[in-house]
Amino acid sequence: MLSRFFVSSVLTAGAIALSSFTASAGMPLVNGQAGSEGPAVSFNSLPSQEAGFAPRGNRTLRHTVSGGRRGACGSSALALMPLVPGQQGALTASAHPSLWVYVPAGMGSTARFRLTDATEADLDEQTIALPQEGGLVQVKLRDKGQGLTAGKAYQWYVSVTCETANGEEPRNTFASGWIQRVEASSAVAEATAVPDRLTAAAAYARAGIWYDAVSSVIEADRSGDRAAAWQALATSAGLDRSLMAINLPSN
């Protein structure tokens, strides 16, 4: 089944429409490529617990957030959260994509990142710096080896050790998400090979390639337009409402 988000955002000074965002839940790949046509279904009509991303083997993949109540680690009311749509995994066309996670203010100075395959073998481990003021943090997969293999699912984790008061033992909080690489169709590859990153974001969004759509929006240099594009993309994907109003990282 090919499910889609229908979202449109009219962006000033560019008039770019983010429309027909294709979710990755159960997305069939035609000749190993993303961006094929299929029946339109509103993602928001699907029960959240049934909106799992099911790659080969019909394994349902959902992102995870752990570590207690919101605000238990850090000064923000928001929790540590991966930027993935709804309760599902998502797609990339890159062998070395960027992953994004929201980190609350005051959570700490560093976090640990891990990427594993279906056998739970570690493929990448990094220590990443966290901004004291919190916000979106980019994790760039290291450009080594062959990178992600098309058609395979991977899980990634970001964990933070939280200091506690009253002499209590420190505890870990983590967020995780799933990612699968696909080969973008020639039409998508051509549409995204442009200097204007919001134009590229719209093309990725229409093809259902979530991670690359997010990175393209954040990389855009038209601050007003990218804020509107981010709100449209976040809304279409069912992200936490609080994430729609956060400040995007400066370029």
PDB file of C-alpha atoms in Angstrom:
ATOM      1  CA  MET A   1       0.000   0.000   0.000  1.00  0.00           C
ATOM      2  CA  LEU A   2       1.244   3.457  -0.806  1.00  0.00           C
ATOM      3  CA  SER A   3      -0.011   6.033   1.669  1.00  0.00           C
ATOM      4  CA  ARG A   4       0.309   9.790   1.205  1.00  0.00           C
ATOM      5  CA  PHE A   5       0.192  13.025   3.081  1.00  0.00           C
ATOM      6  CA  PHE A   6      -1.713  15.782   1.350  1.00  0.00           C
ATOM      7  CA  VAL A   7      -0.231  19.060   2.409  1.00  0.00           C
ATOM      8  CA  SER A   8       0.243  22.303   0.571  1.00  0.00           C
ATOM      9  CA  SER A   9       2.222  25.296   1.681  1.00  0.00           C
ATOM     10  CA  VAL A  10       2.343  28.390  -0.473  1.00  0.00           C
ATOM     11  CA  LEU A  11       5.765  29.864   0.185  1.00  0.00           C
ATOM     12  CA  THR A  12       6.507  33.519  -0.419  1.00  0.00           C
ATOM     13  CA  ALA A  13       9.317  34.520  -2.802  1.00  0.00           C
ATOM     14  CA  GLY A  14       9.279  31.051  -4.251  1.00  0.00           C
ATOM     15  CA  ALA A  15       5.685  29.866  -4.469  1.00  0.00           C
ATOM     16  CA  ILE A  16       6.781  26.299  -3.807  1.00  0.00           C
ATOM     17  CA  ALA A  17       4.095  23.758  -2.950  1.00  0.00           C
ATOM     18  CA  LEU A  18       4.936  20.952  -0.577  1.00  0.00           C
ATOM     19  CA  SER A  19       2.241  18.594  -1.722  1.00  0.00           C
ATOM     20  CA  SER A  20       1.399  14.907  -1.888  1.00  0.00           C
ATOM     21  CA  PHE A  21       3.926  13.965   0.768  1.00  0.00           C
ATOM     22  CA  THR A  22       4.269  10.203   0.448  1.00  0.00           C
ATOM     23  CA  ALA A  23       4.678   8.416   3.753  1.00  0.00           C
ATOM     24  CA  SER A  24       6.981   5.430   3.947  1.00  0.00           C
ATOM     25  CA  ALA A  25       4.545   3.104   5.687  1.00  0.00           C
ATOM     26  CA  GLY A  26       4.342  -0.031   3.593  1.00  0.00           C
ATOM     27  CA  MET A  27       5.722   1.804   0.564  1.00  0.00           C
ATOM     28  CA  PRO A  28       6.301  -0.578  -2.345  1.00  0.00           C
ATOM     29  CA  LEU A  29       9.475   0.060  -4.284  1.00  0.00           C
ATOM     30  CA  VAL A  30       9.248  -0.222  -8.060  1.00  0.00           C
ATOM     31  CA  ASN A  31      12.570  -1.492  -9.409  1.00  0.00           C
ATOM     32  CA  GLY A  32      14.082  -0.467  -6.083  1.00  0.00           C
ATOM     33  CA  GLN A  33      13.067   3.142  -6.581  1.00  0.00           C
ATOM     34  CA  ALA A  34      10.928   5.591  -4.649  1.00  0.00           C
ATOM     35  CA  GLY A  35       8.655   8.106  -6.269  1.00  0.00           C
ATOM     36  CA  SER A  36       6.168   5.878  -8.105  1.00  0.00           C
ATOM     37  CA  GLU A  37       2.468   6.628  -8.234  1.00  0.00           C
ATOM     38  CA  GLY A  38      -0.174   4.838  -6.171  1.00  0.00           C
ATOM     39  CA  PRO A  39      -3.548   5.268  -4.452  1.00  0.00           C
ATOM     40  CA  ALA A  40      -3.834   8.260  -2.153  1.00  0.00           C
ATOM     41  CA  VAL A  41      -4.668   7.626   1.504  1.00  0.00           C
ATOM     42  CA  SER A  42      -4.601  10.221   4.257  1.00  0.00           C
ATOM     43  CA  PHE A  43      -1.899   9.303   6.778  1.00  0.00           C
ATOM     44  CA  ASN A  44      -3.875  10.959   9.546  1.00  0.00           C
ATOM     45  CA  SER A  45      -6.711   8.469   9.008  1.00  0.00           C
ATOM     46  CA  LEU A  46      -4.468   5.612  10.084  1.00  0.00           C
ATOM     47  CA  PRO A  47      -4.378   4.639  13.782  1.00  0.00           C
ATOM     48  CA  SER A  48      -1.007   5.710  15.140  1.00  0.00           C
ATOM     49  CA  GLN A  49      -0.192   2.257  16.481  1.00  0.00           C
ATOM     50  CA  GLU A  50      -0.861   0.692  13.089  1.00  0.00           C
ATOM     51  CA  ALA A  51       1.073   3.198  11.008  1.00  0.00           C
ATOM     52  CA  GLY A  52       4.278   1.200  11.168  1.00  0.00           C
ATOM     53  CA  PHE A  53       6.852   1.203   8.409  1.00  0.00           C
ATOM     54  CA  ALA A  54       7.067  -2.372   7.104  1.00  0.00           C
ATOM     55  CA  PRO A  55      10.064  -3.091   4.874  1.00  0.00           C
ATOM     56  CA  ARG A  56      10.933  -6.523   3.531  1.00  0.00           C
ATOM     57  CA  GLY A  57       9.958  -9.258   5.944  1.00  0.00           C
ATOM     58  CA  ASN A  58       6.910  -7.254   7.071  1.00  0.00           C
ATOM     59  CA  ARG A  59       8.722  -6.158  10.186  1.00  0.00           C
ATOM     60  CA  THR A  60       6.932  -3.215  11.749  1.00  0.00           C
ATOM     61  CA  LEU A  61       9.350  -0.434  12.675  1.00  0.00           C
ATOM     62  CA  ARG A  62       8.501   2.364  15.084  1.00  0.00           C
ATOM     63  CA  HIS A  63      10.549   5.066  16.677  1.00  0.00           C
ATOM     64  CA  THR A  64      11.095   5.042  20.423  1.00  0.00           C
ATOM     65  CA  VAL A  65      11.501   7.674  23.105  1.00  0.00           C
ATOM     66  CA  SER A  66      12.576   6.677  26.610  1.00  0.00           C
ATOM     67  CA  GLY A  67      13.669   8.254  29.848  1.00  0.00           C
ATOM     68  CA  GLY A  68      10.617   9.081  31.937  1.00  0.00           C
ATOM     69  CA  ARG A  69       8.214  11.985  31.895  1.00  0.00           C
ATOM     70  CA  ARG A  70       8.736  15.059  29.771  1.00  0.00           C
ATOM     71  CA  GLY A  71      11.063  17.564  31.300  1.00  0.00           C
ATOM     72  CA  ALA A  72      12.667  14.961  33.573  1.00  0.00           C
ATOM     73  CA  CYS A  73      16.023  15.545  31.875  1.00  0.00           C
ATOM     74  CA  GLY A  74      16.831  19.106  30.847  1.00  0.00           C
ATOM     75  CA  SER A  75      15.025  22.377  31.447  1.00  0.00           C
ATOM     76  CA  SER A  76      12.585  22.132  28.530  1.00  0.00           C
ATOM     77  CA  ALA A  77       9.056  20.771  28.744  1.00  0.00           C
ATOM     78  CA  LEU A  78       9.812  18.801  25.577  1.00  0.00           C
ATOM     79  CA  ALA A  79      11.396  15.379  25.544  1.00  0.00           C
ATOM     80  CA  LEU A  80      14.323  14.113  23.514  1.00  0.00           C
ATOM     81  CA  MET A  81      12.661  13.269  20.189  1.00  0.00           C
ATOM     82  CA  PRO A  82      13.777  11.856  16.829  1.00  0.00           C
ATOM     83  CA  LEU A  83      12.540  13.692  13.738  1.00  0.00           C
ATOM     84  CA  VAL A  84      10.687  10.832  12.088  1.00  0.00           C
ATOM     85  CA  PRO A  85       7.090  10.859  10.831  1.00  0.00           C
ATOM     86  CA  GLY A  86       4.452   9.580  13.240  1.00  0.00           C
ATOM     87  CA  GLN A  87       5.293   6.191  14.717  1.00  0.00           C
ATOM     88  CA  GLN A  88       7.127   4.888  11.670  1.00  0.00           C
ATOM     89  CA  GLY A  89      10.455   4.648   9.960  1.00  0.00           C
ATOM     90  CA  ALA A  90      11.306   6.731   6.931  1.00  0.00           C
ATOM     91  CA  LEU A  91      13.319   6.797   3.733  1.00  0.00           C
ATOM     92  CA  THR A  92      16.515   8.354   2.411  1.00  0.00           C
ATOM     93  CA  ALA A  93      18.114   8.312  -1.027  1.00  0.00           C
ATOM     94  CA  SER A  94      21.579   8.953   0.408  1.00  0.00           C
ATOM     95  CA  ALA A  95      24.191   6.411   1.459  1.00  0.00           C
ATOM     96  CA  HIS A  96      25.364   8.870   4.118  1.00  0.00           C
ATOM     97  CA  PRO A  97      22.284  10.861   5.143  1.00  0.00           C
ATOM     98  CA  SER A  98      21.831  13.356   7.938  1.00  0.00           C
ATOM     99  CA  LEU A  99      19.592  12.372  10.848  1.00  0.00           C
ATOM    100  CA  TRP A 100      17.914  14.906  13.102  1.00  0.00           C
ATOM    101  CA  VAL A 101      16.876  14.809  16.738  1.00  0.00           C
ATOM    102  CA  TYR A 102      15.345  17.424  19.028  1.00  0.00           C
ATOM    103  CA  VAL A 103      17.331  17.926  22.233  1.00  0.00           C
ATOM    104  CA  PRO A 104      15.848  19.915  25.162  1.00  0.00           C
ATOM    105  CA  ALA A 105      17.795  22.810  26.667  1.00  0.00           C
ATOM    106  CA  GLY A 106      20.190  21.980  29.476  1.00  0.00           C
ATOM    107  CA  MET A 107      20.259  18.252  28.758  1.00  0.00           C
ATOM    108  CA  GLY A 108      24.037  18.033  28.737  1.00  0.00           C
ATOM    109  CA  SER A 109      27.066  18.739  26.586  1.00  0.00           C
ATOM    110  CA  THR A 110      27.318  15.489  24.640  1.00  0.00           C
ATOM    111  CA  ALA A 111      25.269  12.522  23.471  1.00  0.00           C
ATOM    112  CA  ARG A 112      26.107   9.120  22.077  1.00  0.00           C
ATOM    113  CA  PHE A 113      24.944   8.067  18.615  1.00  0.00           C
ATOM    114  CA  ARG A 114      24.692   4.481  17.346  1.00  0.00           C
ATOM    115  CA  LEU A 115      23.562   2.998  14.044  1.00  0.00           C
ATOM    116  CA  THR A 116      22.762  -0.717  13.841  1.00  0.00           C
ATOM    117  CA  ASP A 117      21.594  -3.090  11.138  1.00  0.00           C
ATOM    118  CA  ALA A 118      19.017  -5.900  11.350  1.00  0.00           C
ATOM    119  CA  THR A 119      21.548  -8.113  13.144  1.00  0.00           C
ATOM    120  CA  GLU A 120      22.084  -5.342  15.741  1.00  0.00           C
ATOM    121  CA  ALA A 121      25.690  -4.980  14.634  1.00  0.00           C
ATOM    122  CA  ASP A 122      27.062  -1.480  15.242  1.00  0.00           C
ATOM    123  CA  LEU A 123      27.811   0.275  11.948  1.00  0.00           C
ATOM    124  CA  ASP A 124      28.529   3.754  13.274  1.00  0.00           C
ATOM    125  CA  GLU A 125      29.183   5.215  16.717  1.00  0.00           C
ATOM    126  CA  GLN A 126      29.840   8.862  17.464  1.00  0.00           C
ATOM    127  CA  THR A 127      29.926  11.348  20.291  1.00  0.00           C
ATOM    128  CA  ILE A 128      27.929  14.416  19.276  1.00  0.00           C
ATOM    129  CA  ALA A 129      28.029  17.876  20.825  1.00  0.00           C
ATOM    130  CA  LEU A 130      24.770  19.279  22.206  1.00  0.00           C
ATOM    131  CA  PRO A 131      23.890  22.990  22.300  1.00  0.00           C
ATOM    132  CA  GLN A 132      23.239  24.265  25.823  1.00  0.00           C
ATOM    133  CA  GLU A 133      20.161  26.108  24.552  1.00  0.00           C
ATOM    134  CA  GLY A 134      18.760  22.935  22.991  1.00  0.00           C
ATOM    135  CA  GLY A 135      17.189  22.610  19.569  1.00  0.00           C
ATOM    136  CA  LEU A 136      17.574  20.436  16.487  1.00  0.00           C
ATOM    137  CA  VAL A 137      20.833  18.509  16.349  1.00  0.00           C
ATOM    138  CA  GLN A 138      22.221  17.028  13.144  1.00  0.00           C
ATOM    139  CA  VAL A 139      23.901  13.643  13.077  1.00  0.00           C
ATOM    140  CA  LYS A 140      25.784  13.079   9.829  1.00  0.00           C
ATOM    141  CA  LEU A 141      26.602   9.453   9.087  1.00  0.00           C
ATOM    142  CA  ARG A 142      30.318   9.091   8.642  1.00  0.00           C
ATOM    143  CA  ASP A 143      31.459   8.988   5.054  1.00  0.00           C
ATOM    144  CA  LYS A 144      33.234   5.673   5.291  1.00  0.00           C
ATOM    145  CA  GLY A 145      32.761   2.357   3.553  1.00  0.00           C
ATOM    146  CA  GLN A 146      29.716   1.830   1.367  1.00  0.00           C
ATOM    147  CA  GLY A 147      27.239   3.569   3.664  1.00  0.00           C
ATOM    148  CA  LEU A 148      23.612   2.475   3.837  1.00  0.00           C
ATOM    149  CA  THR A 149      22.618  -0.284   1.433  1.00  0.00           C
ATOM    150  CA  ALA A 150      19.478   0.251  -0.633  1.00  0.00           C
ATOM    151  CA  GLY A 151      16.560  -1.898   0.510  1.00  0.00           C
ATOM    152  CA  LYS A 152      17.896  -2.557   4.018  1.00  0.00           C
ATOM    153  CA  ALA A 153      16.455  -1.166   7.249  1.00  0.00           C
ATOM    154  CA  TYR A 154      18.635   0.321   9.982  1.00  0.00           C
ATOM    155  CA  GLN A 155      17.924   1.616  13.478  1.00  0.00           C
ATOM    156  CA  TRP A 156      19.633   4.624  15.013  1.00  0.00           C
ATOM    157  CA  TYR A 157      19.847   5.792  18.612  1.00  0.00           C
ATOM    158  CA  VAL A 158      20.785   9.006  20.378  1.00  0.00           C
ATOM    159  CA  SER A 159      21.308   8.623  24.132  1.00  0.00           C
ATOM    160  CA  VAL A 160      22.100  11.163  26.839  1.00  0.00           C
ATOM    161  CA  THR A 161      23.192  10.526  30.416  1.00  0.00           C
ATOM    162  CA  CYS A 162      21.167  12.866  32.616  1.00  0.00           C
ATOM    163  CA  GLU A 163      22.552  14.191  35.864  1.00  0.00           C
ATOM    164  CA  THR A 164      20.062  13.979  38.718  1.00  0.00           C
ATOM    165  CA  ALA A 165      19.577  15.914  41.935  1.00  0.00           C
ATOM    166  CA  ASN A 166      19.726  14.712  45.538  1.00  0.00           C
ATOM    167  CA  GLY A 167      22.572  12.315  44.887  1.00  0.00           C
ATOM    168  CA  GLU A 168      20.483   9.994  42.745  1.00  0.00           C
ATOM    169  CA  GLU A 169      22.137   7.768  40.180  1.00  0.00           C
ATOM    170  CA  PRO A 170      22.446   9.330  36.707  1.00  0.00           C
ATOM    171  CA  ARG A 171      20.054   7.824  34.199  1.00  0.00           C
ATOM    172  CA  ASN A 172      19.994   7.511  30.461  1.00  0.00           C
ATOM    173  CA  THR A 173      17.337   8.841  28.150  1.00  0.00           C
ATOM    174  CA  PHE A 174      17.289   7.993  24.479  1.00  0.00           C
ATOM    175  CA  ALA A 175      15.459   8.431  21.210  1.00  0.00           C
ATOM    176  CA  SER A 176      15.588   6.063  18.277  1.00  0.00           C
ATOM    177  CA  GLY A 177      14.291   5.858  14.741  1.00  0.00           C
ATOM    178  CA  TRP A 178      14.378   3.597  11.705  1.00  0.00           C
ATOM    179  CA  ILE A 179      15.765   4.456   8.304  1.00  0.00           C
ATOM    180  CA  GLN A 180      15.786   2.678   4.961  1.00  0.00           C
ATOM    181  CA  ARG A 181      17.694   3.726   1.877  1.00  0.00           C
ATOM    182  CA  VAL A 182      16.036   3.649  -1.549  1.00  0.00           C
ATOM    183  CA  GLU A 183      17.288   4.455  -5.013  1.00  0.00           C
ATOM    184  CA  ALA A 184      15.610   7.664  -6.123  1.00  0.00           C
ATOM    185  CA  SER A 185      14.032   7.553  -9.558  1.00  0.00           C
ATOM    186  CA  SER A 186      15.732   9.509 -12.338  1.00  0.00           C
ATOM    187  CA  ALA A 187      12.920  12.063 -12.186  1.00  0.00           C
ATOM    188  CA  VAL A 188      13.453  12.627  -8.456  1.00  0.00           C
ATOM    189  CA  ALA A 189      17.230  12.784  -8.880  1.00  0.00           C
ATOM    190  CA  GLU A 190      16.860  15.435 -11.572  1.00  0.00           C
ATOM    191  CA  ALA A 191      14.284  17.442  -9.606  1.00  0.00           C
ATOM    192  CA  THR A 192      16.499  17.551  -6.506  1.00  0.00           C
ATOM    193  CA  ALA A 193      19.770  18.425  -8.272  1.00  0.00           C
ATOM    194  CA  VAL A 194      19.045  22.140  -8.016  1.00  0.00           C
ATOM    195  CA  PRO A 195      20.608  24.959  -5.967  1.00  0.00           C
ATOM    196  CA  ASP A 196      17.282  25.947  -4.377  1.00  0.00           C
ATOM    197  CA  ARG A 197      16.945  23.566  -1.445  1.00  0.00           C
ATOM    198  CA  LEU A 198      13.232  24.284  -0.947  1.00  0.00           C
ATOM    199  CA  THR A 199      12.574  23.163  -4.506  1.00  0.00           C
ATOM    200  CA  ALA A 200      14.569  20.016  -3.742  1.00  0.00           C
ATOM    201  CA  ALA A 201      12.658  19.552  -0.471  1.00  0.00           C
ATOM    202  CA  ALA A 202       9.339  19.668  -2.311  1.00  0.00           C
ATOM    203  CA  ALA A 203      10.554  17.015  -4.771  1.00  0.00           C
ATOM    204  CA  TYR A 204      11.800  14.760  -1.988  1.00  0.00           C
ATOM    205  CA  ALA A 205       8.530  15.232  -0.106  1.00  0.00           C
ATOM    206  CA  ARG A 206       6.441  14.265  -3.118  1.00  0.00           C
ATOM    207  CA  ALA A 207       8.560  11.110  -3.464  1.00  0.00           C
ATOM    208  CA  GLY A 208       8.180  10.235   0.219  1.00  0.00           C
ATOM    209  CA  ILE A 209      11.908  10.566   0.944  1.00  0.00           C
ATOM    210  CA  TRP A 210      11.593  12.014   4.426  1.00  0.00           C
ATOM    211  CA  TYR A 211      15.142  12.418   5.720  1.00  0.00           C
ATOM    212  CA  ASP A 212      16.331  14.220   2.597  1.00  0.00           C
ATOM    213  CA  ALA A 213      13.258  16.464   2.561  1.00  0.00           C
ATOM    214  CA  VAL A 214      13.975  17.538   6.156  1.00  0.00           C
ATOM    215  CA  SER A 215      17.657  18.199   5.475  1.00  0.00           C
ATOM    216  CA  SER A 216      16.835  20.192   2.347  1.00  0.00           C
ATOM    217  CA  VAL A 217      14.416  22.439   4.249  1.00  0.00           C
ATOM    218  CA  ILE A 218      16.959  23.060   7.008  1.00  0.00           C
ATOM    219  CA  GLU A 219      19.718  23.775   4.460  1.00  0.00           C
ATOM    220  CA  ALA A 220      17.601  26.382   2.640  1.00  0.00           C
ATOM    221  CA  ASP A 221      18.836  29.982   2.795  1.00  0.00           C
ATOM    222  CA  ARG A 222      15.451  31.725   2.620  1.00  0.00           C
ATOM    223  CA  SER A 223      14.666  31.917   6.330  1.00  0.00           C
ATOM    224  CA  GLY A 224      11.040  33.010   6.054  1.00  0.00           C
ATOM    225  CA  ASP A 225      10.222  30.477   3.381  1.00  0.00           C
ATOM    226  CA  ARG A 226      11.966  27.597   5.102  1.00  0.00           C
ATOM    227  CA  ALA A 227      10.035  28.272   8.325  1.00  0.00           C
ATOM    228  CA  ALA A 228       6.762  27.926   6.412  1.00  0.00           C
ATOM    229  CA  ALA A 229       8.063  24.838   4.612  1.00  0.00           C
ATOM    230  CA  TRP A 230       9.126  23.275   7.909  1.00  0.00           C
ATOM    231  CA  GLN A 231       5.706  23.837   9.467  1.00  0.00           C
ATOM    232  CA  ALA A 232       4.013  22.267   6.438  1.00  0.00           C
ATOM    233  CA  LEU A 233       6.338  19.265   6.442  1.00  0.00           C
ATOM    234  CA  ALA A 234       6.123  18.744  10.211  1.00  0.00           C
ATOM    235  CA  THR A 235       2.331  19.023  10.125  1.00  0.00           C
ATOM    236  CA  SER A 236       2.036  16.576   7.244  1.00  0.00           C
ATOM    237  CA  ALA A 237       4.186  14.024   9.047  1.00  0.00           C
ATOM    238  CA  GLY A 238       2.335  14.247  12.353  1.00  0.00           C
ATOM    239  CA  LEU A 239       5.309  15.460  14.372  1.00  0.00           C
ATOM    240  CA  ASP A 240       4.752  16.694  17.909  1.00  0.00           C
ATOM    241  CA  ARG A 241       3.022  20.084  17.684  1.00  0.00           C
ATOM    242  CA  SER A 242       5.745  21.691  19.767  1.00  0.00           C
ATOM    243  CA  LEU A 243       8.319  20.842  17.090  1.00  0.00           C
ATOM    244  CA  MET A 244       6.487  22.891  14.486  1.00  0.00           C
ATOM    245  CA  ALA A 245       7.375  26.188  16.164  1.00  0.00           C
ATOM    246  CA  ILE A 246      11.013  25.563  17.065  1.00  0.00           C
ATOM    247  CA  ASN A 247      13.812  27.580  15.510  1.00  0.00           C
ATOM    248  CA  LEU A 248      15.661  25.761  12.754  1.00  0.00           C
ATOM    249  CA  PRO A 249      19.471  25.645  12.948  1.00  0.00           C
ATOM    250  CA  SER A 250      21.186  28.586  11.286  1.00  0.00           C
ATOM    251  CA  ASN A 251      23.086  27.918   8.073  1.00  0.00           C
TER     252      ASN A 251
END
